[in-house]
Coordinates of C-alpha atoms in Angstrom, one line a residue:
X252 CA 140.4 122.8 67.5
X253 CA 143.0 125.2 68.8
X254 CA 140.5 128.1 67.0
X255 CA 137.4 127.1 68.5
X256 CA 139.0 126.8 72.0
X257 CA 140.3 130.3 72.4
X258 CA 136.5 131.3 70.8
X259 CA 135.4 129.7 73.4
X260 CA 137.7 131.3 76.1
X261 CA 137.4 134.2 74.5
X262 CA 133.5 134.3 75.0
X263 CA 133.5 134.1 78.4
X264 CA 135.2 137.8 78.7
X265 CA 131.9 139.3 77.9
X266 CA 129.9 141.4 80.4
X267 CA 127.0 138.9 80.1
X268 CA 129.2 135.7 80.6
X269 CA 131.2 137.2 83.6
X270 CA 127.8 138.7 84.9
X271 CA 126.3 135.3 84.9
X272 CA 128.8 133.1 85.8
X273 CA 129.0 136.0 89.5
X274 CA 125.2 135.7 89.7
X275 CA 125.5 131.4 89.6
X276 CA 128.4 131.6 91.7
X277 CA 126.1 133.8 94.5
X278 CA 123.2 131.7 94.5
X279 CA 125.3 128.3 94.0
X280 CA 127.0 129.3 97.7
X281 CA 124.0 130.3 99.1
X282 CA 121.7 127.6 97.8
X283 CA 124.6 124.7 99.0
X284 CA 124.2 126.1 102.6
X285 CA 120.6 124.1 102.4
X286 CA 120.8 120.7 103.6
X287 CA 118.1 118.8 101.5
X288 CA 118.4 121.3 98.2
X289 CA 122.0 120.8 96.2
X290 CA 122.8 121.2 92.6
X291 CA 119.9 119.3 91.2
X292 CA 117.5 121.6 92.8
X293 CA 118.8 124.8 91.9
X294 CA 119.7 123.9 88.7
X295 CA 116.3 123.1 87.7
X296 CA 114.9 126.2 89.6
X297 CA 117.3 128.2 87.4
X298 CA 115.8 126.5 83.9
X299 CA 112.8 128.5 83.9
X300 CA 115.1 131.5 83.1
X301 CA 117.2 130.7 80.6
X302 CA 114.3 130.7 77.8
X303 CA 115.5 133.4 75.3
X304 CA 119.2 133.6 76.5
X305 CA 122.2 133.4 74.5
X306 CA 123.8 129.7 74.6
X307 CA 126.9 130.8 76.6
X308 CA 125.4 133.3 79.4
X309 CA 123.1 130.5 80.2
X310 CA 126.0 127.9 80.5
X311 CA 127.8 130.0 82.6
X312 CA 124.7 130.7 84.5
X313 CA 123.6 126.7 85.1
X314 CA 127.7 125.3 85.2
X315 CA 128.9 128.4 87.4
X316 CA 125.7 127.6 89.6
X317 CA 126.6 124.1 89.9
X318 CA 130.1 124.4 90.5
X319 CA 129.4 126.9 93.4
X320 CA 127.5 124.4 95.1
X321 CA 130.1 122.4 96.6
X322 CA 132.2 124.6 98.7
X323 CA 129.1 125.9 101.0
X324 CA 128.0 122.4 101.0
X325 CA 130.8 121.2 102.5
X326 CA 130.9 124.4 105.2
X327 CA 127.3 123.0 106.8
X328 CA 128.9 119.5 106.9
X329 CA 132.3 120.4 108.7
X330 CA 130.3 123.2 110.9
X331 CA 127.4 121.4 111.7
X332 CA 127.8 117.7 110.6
X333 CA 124.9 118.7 108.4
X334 CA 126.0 118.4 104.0
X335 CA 124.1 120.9 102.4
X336 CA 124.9 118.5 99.2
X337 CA 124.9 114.5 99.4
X338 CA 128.4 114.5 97.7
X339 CA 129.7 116.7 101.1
X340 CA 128.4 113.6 103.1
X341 CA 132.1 112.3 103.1
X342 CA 133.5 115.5 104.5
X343 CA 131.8 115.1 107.6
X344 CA 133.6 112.3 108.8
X345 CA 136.8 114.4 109.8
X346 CA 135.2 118.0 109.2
X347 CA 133.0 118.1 111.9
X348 CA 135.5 115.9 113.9
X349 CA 137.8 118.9 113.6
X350 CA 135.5 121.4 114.1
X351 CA 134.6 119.9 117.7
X352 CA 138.6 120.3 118.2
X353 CA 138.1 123.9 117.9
X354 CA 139.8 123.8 114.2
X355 CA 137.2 124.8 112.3
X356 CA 138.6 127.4 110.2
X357 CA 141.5 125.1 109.4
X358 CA 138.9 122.4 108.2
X359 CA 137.5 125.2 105.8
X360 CA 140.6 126.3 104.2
X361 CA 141.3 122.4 104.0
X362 CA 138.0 122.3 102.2
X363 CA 138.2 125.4 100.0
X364 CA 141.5 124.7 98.1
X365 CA 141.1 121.0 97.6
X366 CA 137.8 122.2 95.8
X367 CA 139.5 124.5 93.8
X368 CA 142.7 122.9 92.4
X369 CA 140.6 119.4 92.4
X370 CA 138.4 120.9 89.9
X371 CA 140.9 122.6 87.9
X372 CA 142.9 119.5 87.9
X373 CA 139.3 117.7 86.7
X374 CA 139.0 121.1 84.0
X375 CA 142.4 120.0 82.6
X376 CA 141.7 116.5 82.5
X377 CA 138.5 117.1 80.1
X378 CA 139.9 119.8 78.1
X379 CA 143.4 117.2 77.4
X380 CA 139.9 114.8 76.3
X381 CA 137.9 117.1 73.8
X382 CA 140.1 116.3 70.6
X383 CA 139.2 112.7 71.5
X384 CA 135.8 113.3 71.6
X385 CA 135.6 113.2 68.2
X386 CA 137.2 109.6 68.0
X387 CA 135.3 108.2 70.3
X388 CA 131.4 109.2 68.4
X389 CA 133.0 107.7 65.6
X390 CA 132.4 104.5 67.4
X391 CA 128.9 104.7 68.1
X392 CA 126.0 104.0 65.6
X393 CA 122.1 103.8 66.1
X394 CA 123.0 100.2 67.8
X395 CA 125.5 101.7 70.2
X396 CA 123.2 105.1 71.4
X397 CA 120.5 102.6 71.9
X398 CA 121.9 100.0 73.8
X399 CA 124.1 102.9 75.7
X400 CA 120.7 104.3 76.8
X401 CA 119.7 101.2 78.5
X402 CA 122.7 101.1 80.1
X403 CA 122.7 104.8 81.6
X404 CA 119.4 104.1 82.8
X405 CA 120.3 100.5 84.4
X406 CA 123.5 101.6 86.1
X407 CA 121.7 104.9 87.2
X408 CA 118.6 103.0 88.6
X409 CA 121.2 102.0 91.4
X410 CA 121.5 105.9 92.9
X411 CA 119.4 106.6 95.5
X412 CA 117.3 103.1 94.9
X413 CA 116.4 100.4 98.1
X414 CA 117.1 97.8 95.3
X415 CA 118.0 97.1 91.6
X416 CA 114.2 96.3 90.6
X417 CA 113.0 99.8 92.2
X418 CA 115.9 101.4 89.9
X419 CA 115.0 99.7 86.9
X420 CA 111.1 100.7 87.3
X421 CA 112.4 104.4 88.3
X422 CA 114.3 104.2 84.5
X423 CA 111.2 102.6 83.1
X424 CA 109.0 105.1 84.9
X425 CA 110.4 108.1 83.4
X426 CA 110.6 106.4 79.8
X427 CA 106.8 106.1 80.1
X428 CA 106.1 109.8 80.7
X429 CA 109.1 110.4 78.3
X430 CA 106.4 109.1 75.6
X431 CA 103.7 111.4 76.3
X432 CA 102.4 113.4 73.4
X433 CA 103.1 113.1 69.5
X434 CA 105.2 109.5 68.2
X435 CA 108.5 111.5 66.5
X436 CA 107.9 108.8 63.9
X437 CA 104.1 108.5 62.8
X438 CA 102.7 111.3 64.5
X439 CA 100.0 109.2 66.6
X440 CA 98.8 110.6 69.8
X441 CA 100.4 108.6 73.0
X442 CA 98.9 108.9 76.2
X443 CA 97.0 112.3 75.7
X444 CA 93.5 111.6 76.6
X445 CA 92.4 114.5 74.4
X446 CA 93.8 116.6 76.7
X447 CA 95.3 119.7 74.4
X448 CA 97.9 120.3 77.2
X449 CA 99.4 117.1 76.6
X450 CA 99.9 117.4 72.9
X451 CA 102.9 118.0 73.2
X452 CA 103.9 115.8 75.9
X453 CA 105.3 116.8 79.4
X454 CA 107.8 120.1 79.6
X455 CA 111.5 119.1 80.7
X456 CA 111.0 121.7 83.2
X457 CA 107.8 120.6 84.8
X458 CA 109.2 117.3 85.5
X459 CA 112.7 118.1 86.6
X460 CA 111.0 121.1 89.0
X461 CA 108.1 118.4 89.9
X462 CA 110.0 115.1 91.0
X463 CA 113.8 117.2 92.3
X464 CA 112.7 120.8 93.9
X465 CA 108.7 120.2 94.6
X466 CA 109.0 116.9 95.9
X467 CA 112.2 117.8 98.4
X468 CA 110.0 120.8 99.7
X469 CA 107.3 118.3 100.1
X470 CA 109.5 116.5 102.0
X471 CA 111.3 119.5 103.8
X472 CA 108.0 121.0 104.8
X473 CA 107.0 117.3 106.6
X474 CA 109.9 117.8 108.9
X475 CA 108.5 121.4 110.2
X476 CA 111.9 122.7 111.9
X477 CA 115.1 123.9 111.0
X478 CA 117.5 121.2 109.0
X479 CA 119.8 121.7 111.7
X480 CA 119.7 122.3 115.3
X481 CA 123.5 122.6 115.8
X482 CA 125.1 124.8 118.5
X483 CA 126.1 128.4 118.0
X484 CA 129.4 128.3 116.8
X485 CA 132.1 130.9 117.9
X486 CA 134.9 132.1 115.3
X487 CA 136.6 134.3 117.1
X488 CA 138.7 131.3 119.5
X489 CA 142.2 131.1 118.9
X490 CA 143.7 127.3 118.4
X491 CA 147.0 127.5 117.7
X492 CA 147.1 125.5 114.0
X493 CA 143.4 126.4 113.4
X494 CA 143.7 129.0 110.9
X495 CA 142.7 128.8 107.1
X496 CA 146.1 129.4 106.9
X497 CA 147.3 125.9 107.9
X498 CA 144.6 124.4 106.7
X499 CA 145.5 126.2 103.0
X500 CA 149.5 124.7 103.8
X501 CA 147.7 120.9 104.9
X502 CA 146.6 120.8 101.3
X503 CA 150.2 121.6 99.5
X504 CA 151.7 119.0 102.1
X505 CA 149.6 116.1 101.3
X506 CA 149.3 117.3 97.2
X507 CA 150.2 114.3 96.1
X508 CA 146.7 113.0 97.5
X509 CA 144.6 115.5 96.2
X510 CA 146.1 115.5 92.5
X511 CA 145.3 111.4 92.8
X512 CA 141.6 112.0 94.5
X513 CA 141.3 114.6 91.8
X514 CA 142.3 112.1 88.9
X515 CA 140.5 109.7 90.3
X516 CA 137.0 111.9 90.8
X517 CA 137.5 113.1 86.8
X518 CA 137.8 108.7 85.9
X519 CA 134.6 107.9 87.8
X520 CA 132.4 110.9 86.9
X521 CA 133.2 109.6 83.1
X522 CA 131.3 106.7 84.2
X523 CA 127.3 107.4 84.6
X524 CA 125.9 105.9 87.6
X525 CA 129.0 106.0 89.6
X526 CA 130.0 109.9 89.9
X527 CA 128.2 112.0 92.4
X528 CA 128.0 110.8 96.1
X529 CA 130.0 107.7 95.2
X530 CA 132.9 109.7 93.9
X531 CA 133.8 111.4 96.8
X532 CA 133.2 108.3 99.1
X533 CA 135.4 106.5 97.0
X534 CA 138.1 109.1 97.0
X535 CA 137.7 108.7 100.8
X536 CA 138.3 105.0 101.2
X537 CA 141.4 105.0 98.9
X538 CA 143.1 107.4 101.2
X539 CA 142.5 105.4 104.3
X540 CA 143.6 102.7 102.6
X541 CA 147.0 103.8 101.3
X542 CA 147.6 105.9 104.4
X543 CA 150.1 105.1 106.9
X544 CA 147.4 106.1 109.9
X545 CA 144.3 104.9 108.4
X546 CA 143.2 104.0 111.9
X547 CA 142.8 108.5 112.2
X548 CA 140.7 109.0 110.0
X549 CA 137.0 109.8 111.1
X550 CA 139.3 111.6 114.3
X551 CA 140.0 114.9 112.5
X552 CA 143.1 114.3 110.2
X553 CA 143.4 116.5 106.8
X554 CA 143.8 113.3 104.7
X555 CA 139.6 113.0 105.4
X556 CA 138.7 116.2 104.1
X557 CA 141.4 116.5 101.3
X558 CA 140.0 113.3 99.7
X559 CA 136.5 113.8 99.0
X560 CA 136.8 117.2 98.6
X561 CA 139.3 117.1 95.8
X562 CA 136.8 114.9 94.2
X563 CA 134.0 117.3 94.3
X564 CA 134.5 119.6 91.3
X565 CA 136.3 117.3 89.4
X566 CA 134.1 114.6 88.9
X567 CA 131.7 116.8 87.5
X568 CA 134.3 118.1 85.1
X569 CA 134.3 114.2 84.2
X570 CA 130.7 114.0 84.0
X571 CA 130.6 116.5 81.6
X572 CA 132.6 113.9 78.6
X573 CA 129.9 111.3 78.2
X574 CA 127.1 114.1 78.6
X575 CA 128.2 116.2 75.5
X576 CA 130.3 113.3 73.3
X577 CA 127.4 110.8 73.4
X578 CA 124.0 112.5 74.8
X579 CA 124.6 110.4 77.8
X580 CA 124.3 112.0 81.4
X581 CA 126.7 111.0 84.0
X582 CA 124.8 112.0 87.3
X583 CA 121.7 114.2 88.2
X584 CA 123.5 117.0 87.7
X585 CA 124.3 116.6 84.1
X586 CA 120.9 115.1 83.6
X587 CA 119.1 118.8 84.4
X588 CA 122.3 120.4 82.5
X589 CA 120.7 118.1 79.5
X590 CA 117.6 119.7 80.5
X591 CA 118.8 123.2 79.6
X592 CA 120.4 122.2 76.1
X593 CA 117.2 120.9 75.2
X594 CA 115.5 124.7 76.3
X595 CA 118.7 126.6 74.2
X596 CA 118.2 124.0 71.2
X597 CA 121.5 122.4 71.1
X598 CA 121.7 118.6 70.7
X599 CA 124.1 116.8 72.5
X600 CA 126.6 114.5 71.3
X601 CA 128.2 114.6 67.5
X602 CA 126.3 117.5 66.3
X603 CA 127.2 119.5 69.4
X604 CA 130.9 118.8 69.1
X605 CA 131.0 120.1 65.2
X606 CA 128.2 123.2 65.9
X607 CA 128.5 124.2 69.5
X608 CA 132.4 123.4 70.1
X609 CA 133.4 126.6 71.8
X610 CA 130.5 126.2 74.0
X611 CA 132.4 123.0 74.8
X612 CA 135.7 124.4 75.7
X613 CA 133.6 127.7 77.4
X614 CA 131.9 125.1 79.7
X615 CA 135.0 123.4 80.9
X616 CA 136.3 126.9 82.2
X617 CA 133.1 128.1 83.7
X618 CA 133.8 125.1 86.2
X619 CA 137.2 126.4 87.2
X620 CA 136.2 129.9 87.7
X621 CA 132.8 129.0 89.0
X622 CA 134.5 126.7 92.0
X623 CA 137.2 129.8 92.6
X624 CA 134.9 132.2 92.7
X625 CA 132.7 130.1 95.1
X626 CA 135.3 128.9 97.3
X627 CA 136.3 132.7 97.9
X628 CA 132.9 133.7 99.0
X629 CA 132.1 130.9 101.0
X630 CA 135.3 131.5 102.9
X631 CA 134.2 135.2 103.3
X632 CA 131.0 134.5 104.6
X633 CA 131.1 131.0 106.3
X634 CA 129.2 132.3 109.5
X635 CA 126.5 133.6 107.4
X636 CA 126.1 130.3 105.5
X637 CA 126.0 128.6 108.7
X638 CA 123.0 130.5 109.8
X639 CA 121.3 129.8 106.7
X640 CA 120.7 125.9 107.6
X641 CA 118.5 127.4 110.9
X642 CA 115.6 129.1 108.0
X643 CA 112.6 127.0 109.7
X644 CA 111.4 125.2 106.7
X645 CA 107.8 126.7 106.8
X646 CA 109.3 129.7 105.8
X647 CA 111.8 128.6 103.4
X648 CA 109.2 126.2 101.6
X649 CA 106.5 128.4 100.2
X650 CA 108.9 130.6 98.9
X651 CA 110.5 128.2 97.0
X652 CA 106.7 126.6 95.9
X653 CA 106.1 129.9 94.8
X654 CA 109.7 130.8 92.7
X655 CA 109.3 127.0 91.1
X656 CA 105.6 127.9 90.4
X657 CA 106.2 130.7 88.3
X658 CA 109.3 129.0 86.7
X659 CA 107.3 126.8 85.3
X660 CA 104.4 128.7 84.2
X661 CA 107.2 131.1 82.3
X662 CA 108.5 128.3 80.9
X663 CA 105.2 127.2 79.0
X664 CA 102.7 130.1 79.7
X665 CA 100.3 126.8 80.2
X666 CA 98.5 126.2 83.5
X667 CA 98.5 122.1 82.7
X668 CA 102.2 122.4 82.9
X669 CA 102.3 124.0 86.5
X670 CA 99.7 121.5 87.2
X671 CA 102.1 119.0 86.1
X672 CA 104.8 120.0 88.5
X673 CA 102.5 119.7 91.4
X674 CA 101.4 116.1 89.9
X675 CA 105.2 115.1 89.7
X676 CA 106.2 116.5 92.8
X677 CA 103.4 114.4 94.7
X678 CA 105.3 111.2 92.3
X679 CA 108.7 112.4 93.4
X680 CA 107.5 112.3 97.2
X681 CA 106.1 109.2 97.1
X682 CA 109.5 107.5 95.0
X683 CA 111.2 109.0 97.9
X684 CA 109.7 107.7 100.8
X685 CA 109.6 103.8 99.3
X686 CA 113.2 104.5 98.0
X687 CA 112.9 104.6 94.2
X688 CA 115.1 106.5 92.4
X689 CA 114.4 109.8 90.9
X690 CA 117.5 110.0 89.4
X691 CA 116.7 107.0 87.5
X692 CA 113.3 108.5 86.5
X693 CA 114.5 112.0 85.1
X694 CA 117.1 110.3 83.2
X695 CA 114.7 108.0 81.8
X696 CA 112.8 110.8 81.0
X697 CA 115.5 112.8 79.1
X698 CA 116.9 109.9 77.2
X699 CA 113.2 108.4 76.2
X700 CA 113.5 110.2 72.9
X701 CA 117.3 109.4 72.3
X702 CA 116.1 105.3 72.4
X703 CA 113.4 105.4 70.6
X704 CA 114.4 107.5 67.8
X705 CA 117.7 105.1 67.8
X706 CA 115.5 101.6 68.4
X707 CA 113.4 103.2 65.3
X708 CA 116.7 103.6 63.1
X709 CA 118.4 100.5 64.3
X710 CA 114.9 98.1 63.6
X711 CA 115.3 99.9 59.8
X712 CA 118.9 99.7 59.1
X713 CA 120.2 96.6 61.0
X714 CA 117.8 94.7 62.5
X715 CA 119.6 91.5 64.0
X716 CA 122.8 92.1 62.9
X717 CA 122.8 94.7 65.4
X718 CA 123.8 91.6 67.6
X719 CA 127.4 91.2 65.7
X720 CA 128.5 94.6 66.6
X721 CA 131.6 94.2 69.1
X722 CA 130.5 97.2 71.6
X723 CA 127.2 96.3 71.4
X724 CA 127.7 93.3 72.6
X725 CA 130.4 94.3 75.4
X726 CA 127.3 96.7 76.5
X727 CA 124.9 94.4 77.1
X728 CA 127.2 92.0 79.0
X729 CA 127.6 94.9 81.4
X730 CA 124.2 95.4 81.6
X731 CA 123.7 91.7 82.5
X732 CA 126.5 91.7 84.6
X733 CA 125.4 94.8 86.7
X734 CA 121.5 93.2 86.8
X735 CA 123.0 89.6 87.7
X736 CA 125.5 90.8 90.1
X737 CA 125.2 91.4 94.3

């Protein structure tokens, strides 16, 4: 373990590693100044070119990308009330509270180290949890990956959904297309129509580009204006207290706050469905609650912004144990991050622990020096990233269409695949706009294969008696409870 962790470490001090892990960092700090875009969308802009890369360059490419999406998320949300990510949607409440107060600078410094240290605090967390990893696989037969599918998909179905039905159909949805092409098993054609382009079923990067990225700029380019129409801010006023300064200092006063938001981010992202946007929310409320001036917060007090933020980083740091111990994404994020082991060839879960262990340990450390790296820049160019909100989106949108165009194409070199992605981003639109939920769909997508290779194995070698294993059962009851319940 100790051996494959400092091989791990160690491969990150390459000139391609540090080289990609800079480049992700960049384009994760411009690309979170976007209101409307956010990790997903980048992520699965960036799979396109990771074809032919070595496994670790392209992790720190995709995690260091991720990571650096946070910070400048949360600079459009405390500047202009405006979350360039849905998980900065929290921050806003006392960001942009304190930015009207002329503290705006203090509200970014607030903002920049609770990232960091939340995330490293999340880092340490999951790197104290690899050597149980292995423990925990030990648990899970064809039974438990089955039945652990279903509930992925069932607790995901409630992001972004206007009900429980429309998430379940969303999970259902993307099995469907999941099934397109050859059966793994007997090698009958599903769902092809004689169509050569879909022998092979749907590329992972068609439909992630198709239903996150093509379907937002759909959506984007509706509006026709700016994502935010915000008043030209002015940096150079001097508030006494309002430097990054004392919002750095804000941080170490209430640390006992951000190491709990931080713990508490890392326990929730293990859980899928819950990490994300809920994460940071939930951070927030558990502050107000056990604060002695909970009737402040939404006014401008540090507490607001220290919560959510702390949470940011390191629920993804979280997300990142049930992704690679059991194939089982916690949030979108992870979901597209699945999307790229599928493109380097590594399999997630068991075999990835015993073949692709540094990579493990390497991935846990690209999100520390992915969220420092990021926080740094944004600081250094927070009126610049401010600006970047005002791009009119008929000029940010075609560009965009055209980038995830030829993404896709490289990805394939087939024209029914770039087809695809316009077909799915018309779906993704329309799940939008009657509130289905395309996290739900991708998942269901990705983890199509992963149920029915298991229901396959688990029909063969336990048939009923699948019913008197103990976590199997536990499963289920959680699926019921989470169908049956308000």
């Amino acid at each position: 373990m100790l051996h494959e962790m400092v091989l791990g470490f160690a491969s990150l001090f390459t000139f391609n590693a540090l080289l990609m892990i800079v480049v992700g960092s960049i384009l994760g700090t411009f690309v979170g100044a976007i209101p409307g875009l956010g990790g997903a969308v980048l992520l699965t802009m960036l799979l396109p070119f990771i074809y032919g890369m070595p496994v670790i360059p392209a992790l720190c490419l995709l995690l260091a990308a991720h990571s650096g999406i946070y910070f400048s998320g949360s600079v459009t949300a405390i500047l202009l009330n405006t979350p360039g990510a849905p998980e900065s949607a929290a921050t806003t409440f006392d960001g942009y509270a304190m930015t009207k107060q002329g503290k705006a600078k203090r509200a970014l410094g607030i903002s920049a180290v609770s990232t960091t240290i939340g995330g490293w605090i999340g880092v340490v967390l999951l790197l104290a949890v690899i050597p149980l990893m292995f423990q925990l696989i030990k648990l899970f037969q064809p039974p438990e990956y089955l039945v652990l599918a279903i509930l992925a998909i069932v607790l995901i179905g409630q992001m972004r959904s206007g009900s429980m039905t429309k998430g379940l159909l969303s999970g259902l949805f993307g099995l469907m297309i999941s099934f397109v092409g050859y059966d793994p098993i007997t090698g009958v054609q599903r769902f092809t129509f004689n169509q050569l382009a879909l022998y092979n079923g749907f590329n992972i990067t068609a439909v992630a580009l198709g239903i996150f990225a093509f379907a937002e700029m759909f959506n984007l380019y509706a509006m026709k204006r700016a994502r935010s129409n915000a008043p030209t801010l002015k940096f150079g006023e001097k508030v006494p207290g309002a430097g990054v300064l004392d919002g750095m200092k804000d941080v170490f006063h209430h640390r006992w706050l951000m190491i709990r938001s931080a713990v508490l981010g890392t326990l929730l992202g293990v859980v899928p469905g819950i990490g994300g946007v809920a994460a940071n929310f939930i951070s927030y409320g558990q502050a107000m609650k056990m604060s002695k001036r909970s009737e402040m917060f939404g006014t401008g007090v540090p507490e607001g912004i220290i919560a959510p933020e702390s949470s940011s980083i390191s629920k993804e740091a979280g997300n990142l144990i049930p992704t690679v111990a059991l194939g089982v994404p916690g949030g979108v994020g992870m979901a597209v991050l699945m999307s790229g082991f599928t493109i380097l060839g590594i399999v997630p879960g068991p075999s990835m622990l015993k073949t692709h262990l540094d990579a493990v340990f390497a991935m846990a450390l690209v999100i520390a020096i992915g969220s420092l790296l990021a926080s740094a820049m944004g600081l250094a160019i927070v009126p610049l990233l401010a600006r970047i909100s005002r791009v009119p989106n008929t000029i940010l949108v075609p560009f965009i269409f055209a980038l995830a165009a030829l993404g896709s194409y490289a990805a394939d070199e087939s024209m029914g695949q770039v087809i695809a992605v316009f077909g799915f981003g018309v779906v993704g639109l329309l799940m939008k706009r009657f509130n289905y939920s395309i996290p739900a769909a991708m998942i269901g997508f990705i983890l199509g294969s992963v149920a029915e290779q298991n229901l396959y194995l688990t029909q063969q070698l336990f048939g009923l008696s699948m019913f008197k294993r103990p976590l199997v059962d536990l499963m289920i009851l959680i699926i019921l409870f989470v169908v049956g319940s308000p």
